[in-house]
Amino acid sequence: MTLSQNDQKKLLAVKAASFVEYGMLLGLGTGSTVDIFISTLGEKFGSLKDLEIVPTSLDSAHKASKLGIKVLEPKMDLKPDLLIDGADEVASDLSMIKGGGGALLWEKIVAQNSKKRIYMADSTKLVRELGHFLLPIEVVLFGHEWTHNDLKKIFSFVSIRKTGAGEILKTNSGNVIYDCQITDGIEIGVLDTDLCQIPGVNNISAKTVLEKFGNMFTLMSEIRKDVQCLNGIMVESKGKTRKLAKNVIQNIVHYLGA
Ligand code: 5RP
């Protein structure tokens, strides 16, 4: 039996919610999987007023506060215990594209400052190599058309993201987003270096999407029990060693049926 994408998201959300304990400070991601996760939290805890989150977007902040969850600003001594977020594309080497919902910069900042991270990716997000999904790059508004020229030297297709009404979309930090087609076979590390040479590219956001989560470990074996008919993965990062990451990669390759 194949589960629908929505049912997969629900399953991943329930699993992710099982890692949340009352009184935790959560980093709250952005997107439809996270939306399902938020309602799952409601089902798990009933009242959410003792949960606190640092949001990765104004949208998530708004949704959380509507449910009575306390929304906190990032502060010097405040480190989320756990970030829960979705993903747009996850490759078998664990490189990942995020930012489909336009929240990539805040997502990266919260992820980097969280003690643990869990990404919920249903089977439609899993690929052998990145590049089916256009790579979002957050670009500083000033001079963005010059930055567009620079991006065109690297990518085969570059398009500024617009709202439904046809306006240029501005991120929560007032930047713009260019969605870019990754060329086949390109080395992610090289791409990362090239992007960091472009002054208008927000380096942090570029890294968000290109970061190889070399220090990840997965909850795969546990997940597999729960979601046998699901190719979804959920990955948690916790500063583990490279050696561990290698096992993870093998696991995932195996799980993808390679
Ligand atoms: C938002 C993101 C989302 O996590 C990503 O787009 C996945 O979204 P969804 O859960 O709706 O598929 O990166 O910027």
CSV table of C-alpha atoms and ligand atoms in Angstrom, one decimal:
chain,number,residue,atom,x,y,z
A,1,MET,CA,0.0,0.0,0.0
A,2,THR,CA,1.4,3.4,-0.9
A,3,LEU,CA,0.4,6.2,1.4
A,4,SER,CA,-0.6,9.6,0.0
A,5,GLN,CA,1.8,12.4,0.5
A,6,ASN,CA,-0.4,13.9,3.1
A,7,ASP,CA,-0.6,10.7,5.1
A,8,GLN,CA,3.1,10.4,4.9
A,9,LYS,CA,3.4,14.0,6.3
A,10,LYS,CA,1.1,13.1,9.1
A,11,LEU,CA,3.1,10.0,10.0
A,12,LEU,CA,6.3,12.0,10.0
A,13,ALA,CA,4.7,14.8,12.0
A,14,VAL,CA,3.5,12.2,14.6
A,15,LYS,CA,6.9,10.8,14.8
A,16,ALA,CA,8.5,14.2,15.2
A,17,ALA,CA,6.0,15.1,17.8
A,18,SER,CA,7.1,12.1,19.8
A,19,PHE,CA,10.4,13.8,20.4
A,20,VAL,CA,8.8,16.9,21.8
A,21,GLU,CA,8.5,17.2,25.6
A,22,TYR,CA,6.6,19.6,27.6
A,23,GLY,CA,8.6,22.7,28.5
A,24,MET,CA,10.9,22.4,25.5
A,25,LEU,CA,12.0,25.4,23.5
A,26,LEU,CA,11.4,24.4,19.9
A,27,GLY,CA,12.8,25.9,16.7
A,28,LEU,CA,9.7,25.8,14.5
A,29,GLY,CA,10.2,25.4,10.7
A,30,THR,CA,8.0,26.5,7.9
A,31,GLY,CA,5.8,24.8,5.4
A,32,SER,CA,2.9,22.4,5.0
A,33,THR,CA,4.6,19.5,6.8
A,34,VAL,CA,5.4,21.8,9.7
A,35,ASP,CA,1.7,22.9,9.7
A,36,ILE,CA,0.7,19.3,10.1
A,37,PHE,CA,3.3,19.0,12.9
A,38,ILE,CA,1.8,21.9,14.7
A,39,SER,CA,-1.7,20.4,14.7
A,40,THR,CA,-0.2,17.1,15.8
A,41,LEU,CA,1.4,18.8,18.8
A,42,GLY,CA,-2.1,20.1,19.6
A,43,GLU,CA,-3.4,16.5,19.5
A,44,LYS,CA,-0.5,15.3,21.7
A,45,PHE,CA,-0.6,18.0,24.4
A,46,GLY,CA,-4.0,19.4,24.3
A,47,SER,CA,-3.1,22.8,25.6
A,48,LEU,CA,0.1,24.3,24.0
A,49,LYS,CA,0.5,27.2,26.3
A,50,ASP,CA,3.5,25.8,28.0
A,51,LEU,CA,5.4,25.3,24.8
A,52,GLU,CA,7.8,28.0,23.5
A,53,ILE,CA,9.1,28.3,20.0
A,54,VAL,CA,11.5,30.4,18.1
A,55,PRO,CA,10.0,30.7,14.6
A,56,THR,CA,11.7,30.4,11.2
A,57,SER,CA,9.2,32.7,9.6
A,58,LEU,CA,6.5,35.2,10.4
A,59,ASP,CA,4.0,32.7,9.0
A,60,SER,CA,5.0,30.1,11.5
A,61,ALA,CA,5.1,32.6,14.3
A,62,HIS,CA,1.6,33.6,13.5
A,63,LYS,CA,0.3,30.1,13.3
A,64,ALA,CA,1.9,29.1,16.6
A,65,SER,CA,0.7,32.1,18.5
A,66,LYS,CA,-2.9,31.5,17.2
A,67,LEU,CA,-2.7,28.2,19.0
A,68,GLY,CA,-1.5,29.8,22.2
A,69,ILE,CA,2.2,28.8,21.8
A,70,LYS,CA,4.6,31.4,23.2
A,71,VAL,CA,6.7,32.9,20.4
A,72,LEU,CA,10.2,34.0,21.4
A,73,GLU,CA,12.7,36.2,19.6
A,74,PRO,CA,16.2,34.8,19.2
A,75,LYS,CA,18.3,35.9,22.2
A,76,MET,CA,21.9,35.5,23.2
A,77,ASP,CA,21.3,32.8,25.8
A,78,LEU,CA,18.3,31.1,24.2
A,79,LYS,CA,19.1,27.9,22.2
A,80,PRO,CA,16.1,25.9,21.0
A,81,ASP,CA,16.3,22.3,22.3
A,82,LEU,CA,15.0,21.0,19.0
A,83,LEU,CA,14.4,22.4,15.5
A,84,ILE,CA,11.6,20.6,13.5
A,85,ASP,CA,11.4,21.5,9.9
A,86,GLY,CA,10.5,20.2,6.4
A,87,ALA,CA,12.7,19.9,3.3
A,88,ASP,CA,12.3,20.4,-0.4
A,89,GLU,CA,14.7,17.8,-1.6
A,90,VAL,CA,17.1,15.4,0.1
A,91,ALA,CA,19.7,13.5,-1.8
A,92,SER,CA,21.2,10.2,-0.9
A,93,ASP,CA,24.4,11.9,0.2
A,94,LEU,CA,22.3,13.9,2.6
A,95,SER,CA,22.7,17.2,0.8
A,96,MET,CA,19.4,19.1,1.0
A,97,ILE,CA,17.5,21.9,-0.6
A,98,LYS,CA,15.3,24.1,1.6
A,99,GLY,CA,13.6,27.4,1.1
A,100,GLY,CA,10.7,26.4,-1.2
A,101,GLY,CA,8.5,28.4,1.2
A,102,GLY,CA,10.9,31.4,1.1
A,103,ALA,CA,12.0,31.1,4.7
A,104,LEU,CA,15.5,29.8,4.1
A,105,LEU,CA,17.5,32.4,5.8
A,106,TRP,CA,15.7,32.3,9.1
A,107,GLU,CA,15.5,28.5,8.8
A,108,LYS,CA,19.3,28.4,8.6
A,109,ILE,CA,19.8,30.8,11.5
A,110,VAL,CA,17.5,28.8,13.8
A,111,ALA,CA,18.9,25.5,12.7
A,112,GLN,CA,22.4,26.6,13.3
A,113,ASN,CA,21.5,27.7,16.8
A,114,SER,CA,19.4,24.7,17.8
A,115,LYS,CA,20.8,21.8,19.9
A,116,LYS,CA,19.2,19.1,17.7
A,117,ARG,CA,17.4,19.1,14.3
A,118,ILE,CA,14.8,17.0,12.8
A,119,TYR,CA,13.8,17.3,9.2
A,120,MET,CA,10.7,15.6,7.9
A,121,ALA,CA,10.9,14.6,4.3
A,122,ASP,CA,8.2,12.5,2.7
A,123,SER,CA,9.0,10.2,-0.2
A,124,THR,CA,8.4,12.8,-2.9
A,125,LYS,CA,11.3,14.8,-1.5
A,126,LEU,CA,13.9,12.0,-1.9
A,127,VAL,CA,16.2,12.1,-4.9
A,128,ARG,CA,19.5,10.6,-5.9
A,129,GLU,CA,21.1,14.0,-6.7
A,130,LEU,CA,19.8,17.5,-6.0
A,131,GLY,CA,18.4,19.5,-8.8
A,132,HIS,CA,14.9,18.5,-9.6
A,133,PHE,CA,13.7,21.2,-7.3
A,134,LEU,CA,14.9,24.7,-8.2
A,135,LEU,CA,17.5,25.9,-5.7
A,136,PRO,CA,16.3,29.0,-3.8
A,137,ILE,CA,19.0,31.6,-3.2
A,138,GLU,CA,18.2,34.6,-1.0
A,139,VAL,CA,19.7,37.8,-2.5
A,140,VAL,CA,20.1,41.2,-1.0
A,141,LEU,CA,17.6,43.7,-2.5
A,142,PHE,CA,20.2,46.3,-3.3
A,143,GLY,CA,21.7,45.5,-6.7
A,144,HIS,CA,19.8,42.3,-7.1
A,145,GLU,CA,19.7,42.6,-10.9
A,146,TRP,CA,23.5,42.6,-10.9
A,147,THR,CA,23.5,39.6,-8.6
A,148,HIS,CA,21.1,38.0,-11.1
A,149,ASN,CA,23.7,38.4,-13.8
A,150,ASP,CA,26.3,36.7,-11.6
A,151,LEU,CA,23.9,33.8,-10.9
A,152,LYS,CA,23.3,33.3,-14.6
A,153,LYS,CA,27.0,32.5,-15.0
A,154,ILE,CA,26.6,29.6,-12.6
A,155,PHE,CA,23.1,28.2,-13.2
A,156,SER,CA,21.4,27.2,-16.5
A,157,PHE,CA,18.1,28.8,-15.4
A,158,VAL,CA,17.5,31.7,-12.9
A,159,SER,CA,14.2,33.2,-12.1
A,160,ILE,CA,13.2,35.8,-9.5
A,161,ARG,CA,10.4,34.6,-7.3
A,162,LYS,CA,7.1,36.5,-7.5
A,163,THR,CA,3.9,36.6,-5.5
A,164,GLY,CA,0.6,35.3,-6.9
A,165,ALA,CA,-0.1,38.9,-7.8
A,166,GLY,CA,3.0,39.1,-9.9
A,167,GLU,CA,5.0,41.3,-7.5
A,168,ILE,CA,8.6,40.5,-6.6
A,169,LEU,CA,8.4,38.5,-3.4
A,170,LYS,CA,10.3,39.9,-0.4
A,171,THR,CA,11.4,37.6,2.4
A,172,ASN,CA,10.9,38.2,6.1
A,173,SER,CA,14.3,40.0,6.0
A,174,GLY,CA,13.4,42.2,3.0
A,175,ASN,CA,15.5,40.3,0.5
A,176,VAL,CA,14.5,38.7,-2.8
A,177,ILE,CA,14.8,35.0,-3.9
A,178,TYR,CA,16.1,33.7,-7.1
A,179,ASP,CA,15.2,30.1,-7.9
A,180,CYS,CA,18.0,28.5,-9.8
A,181,GLN,CA,18.4,25.3,-11.8
A,182,ILE,CA,21.4,23.3,-10.6
A,183,THR,CA,23.4,21.9,-13.6
A,184,ASP,CA,23.8,18.1,-13.7
A,185,GLY,CA,26.8,16.7,-12.1
A,186,ILE,CA,27.9,20.0,-10.4
A,187,GLU,CA,29.9,19.5,-7.2
A,188,ILE,CA,27.9,21.0,-4.3
A,189,GLY,CA,31.1,22.1,-2.6
A,190,VAL,CA,32.3,24.0,-5.7
A,191,LEU,CA,28.9,25.6,-6.1
A,192,ASP,CA,29.0,26.7,-2.5
A,193,THR,CA,32.4,28.4,-3.0
A,194,ASP,CA,31.2,30.1,-6.2
A,195,LEU,CA,28.1,31.4,-4.6
A,196,CYS,CA,30.1,32.8,-1.6
A,197,GLN,CA,32.1,35.0,-4.1
A,198,ILE,CA,28.9,36.9,-5.1
A,199,PRO,CA,28.5,39.8,-2.7
A,200,GLY,CA,24.7,40.1,-3.1
A,201,VAL,CA,24.1,36.4,-2.3
A,202,ASN,CA,23.3,35.9,1.3
A,203,ASN,CA,26.0,33.4,2.1
A,204,ILE,CA,24.2,32.0,5.0
A,205,SER,CA,21.1,31.2,3.0
A,206,ALA,CA,23.3,29.7,0.2
A,207,LYS,CA,24.8,27.4,2.7
A,208,THR,CA,21.3,26.6,4.0
A,209,VAL,CA,20.5,24.9,0.9
A,210,LEU,CA,23.9,23.5,0.0
A,211,GLU,CA,25.1,22.3,3.4
A,212,LYS,CA,26.0,18.7,3.5
A,213,PHE,CA,24.8,17.5,6.8
A,214,GLY,CA,28.0,15.4,7.4
A,215,ASN,CA,27.3,15.2,11.0
A,216,MET,CA,23.8,13.8,10.9
A,217,PHE,CA,22.5,10.7,12.3
A,218,THR,CA,19.1,9.4,11.4
A,219,LEU,CA,16.3,7.9,13.2
A,220,MET,CA,15.8,5.6,10.2
A,221,SER,CA,15.7,2.2,11.9
A,222,GLU,CA,13.1,3.5,14.3
A,223,ILE,CA,11.2,5.2,11.6
A,224,ARG,CA,11.3,2.2,9.4
A,225,LYS,CA,9.3,0.3,11.9
A,226,ASP,CA,6.6,2.9,12.0
A,227,VAL,CA,6.5,3.8,8.3
A,228,GLN,CA,7.2,0.6,6.5
A,229,CYS,CA,5.5,1.6,3.4
A,230,LEU,CA,6.9,5.0,3.4
A,231,ASN,CA,10.2,6.1,1.8
A,232,GLY,CA,10.2,9.1,4.0
A,233,ILE,CA,13.1,9.9,6.2
A,234,MET,CA,13.6,12.0,9.2
A,235,VAL,CA,17.0,13.1,10.1
A,236,GLU,CA,18.4,14.6,13.2
A,237,SER,CA,21.7,16.3,13.6
A,238,LYS,CA,23.6,16.5,16.8
A,239,GLY,CA,27.2,17.2,16.2
A,240,LYS,CA,28.0,13.5,15.6
A,241,THR,CA,31.2,12.3,13.9
A,242,ARG,CA,31.8,11.8,10.3
A,243,LYS,CA,32.1,8.0,10.9
A,244,LEU,CA,28.6,7.9,12.0
A,245,ALA,CA,27.5,10.0,9.0
A,246,LYS,CA,28.9,7.3,6.7
A,247,ASN,CA,26.7,4.7,8.2
A,248,VAL,CA,23.8,7.0,7.8
A,249,ILE,CA,24.5,7.5,4.1
A,250,GLN,CA,24.7,3.7,3.6
A,251,ASN,CA,21.4,3.4,5.4
A,252,ILE,CA,19.7,5.9,3.2
A,253,VAL,CA,21.1,4.5,0.0
A,254,HIS,CA,19.9,1.1,1.1
A,255,TYR,CA,16.5,2.5,2.0
A,256,LEU,CA,16.2,4.2,-1.3
A,257,GLY,CA,16.7,0.8,-2.8
A,258,ALA,CA,20.1,1.6,-4.4
B,1,5RP,C1,10.2,26.6,3.6
B,1,5RP,C2,10.9,25.3,3.5
B,1,5RP,C3,10.0,24.1,3.8
B,1,5RP,O1,10.4,23.3,4.8
B,1,5RP,C4,10.0,23.2,2.5
B,1,5RP,O2,9.6,24.1,1.4
B,1,5RP,C5,9.0,22.0,2.6
B,1,5RP,O3,7.7,22.5,2.6
B,1,5RP,P1,6.5,21.5,2.7
B,1,5RP,O4,6.5,20.8,4.0
B,1,5RP,O5,5.3,22.4,2.5
B,1,5RP,O6,6.7,20.5,1.5
B,1,5RP,O7,12.0,25.1,3.3
B,1,5RP,O8,11.1,27.6,3.3
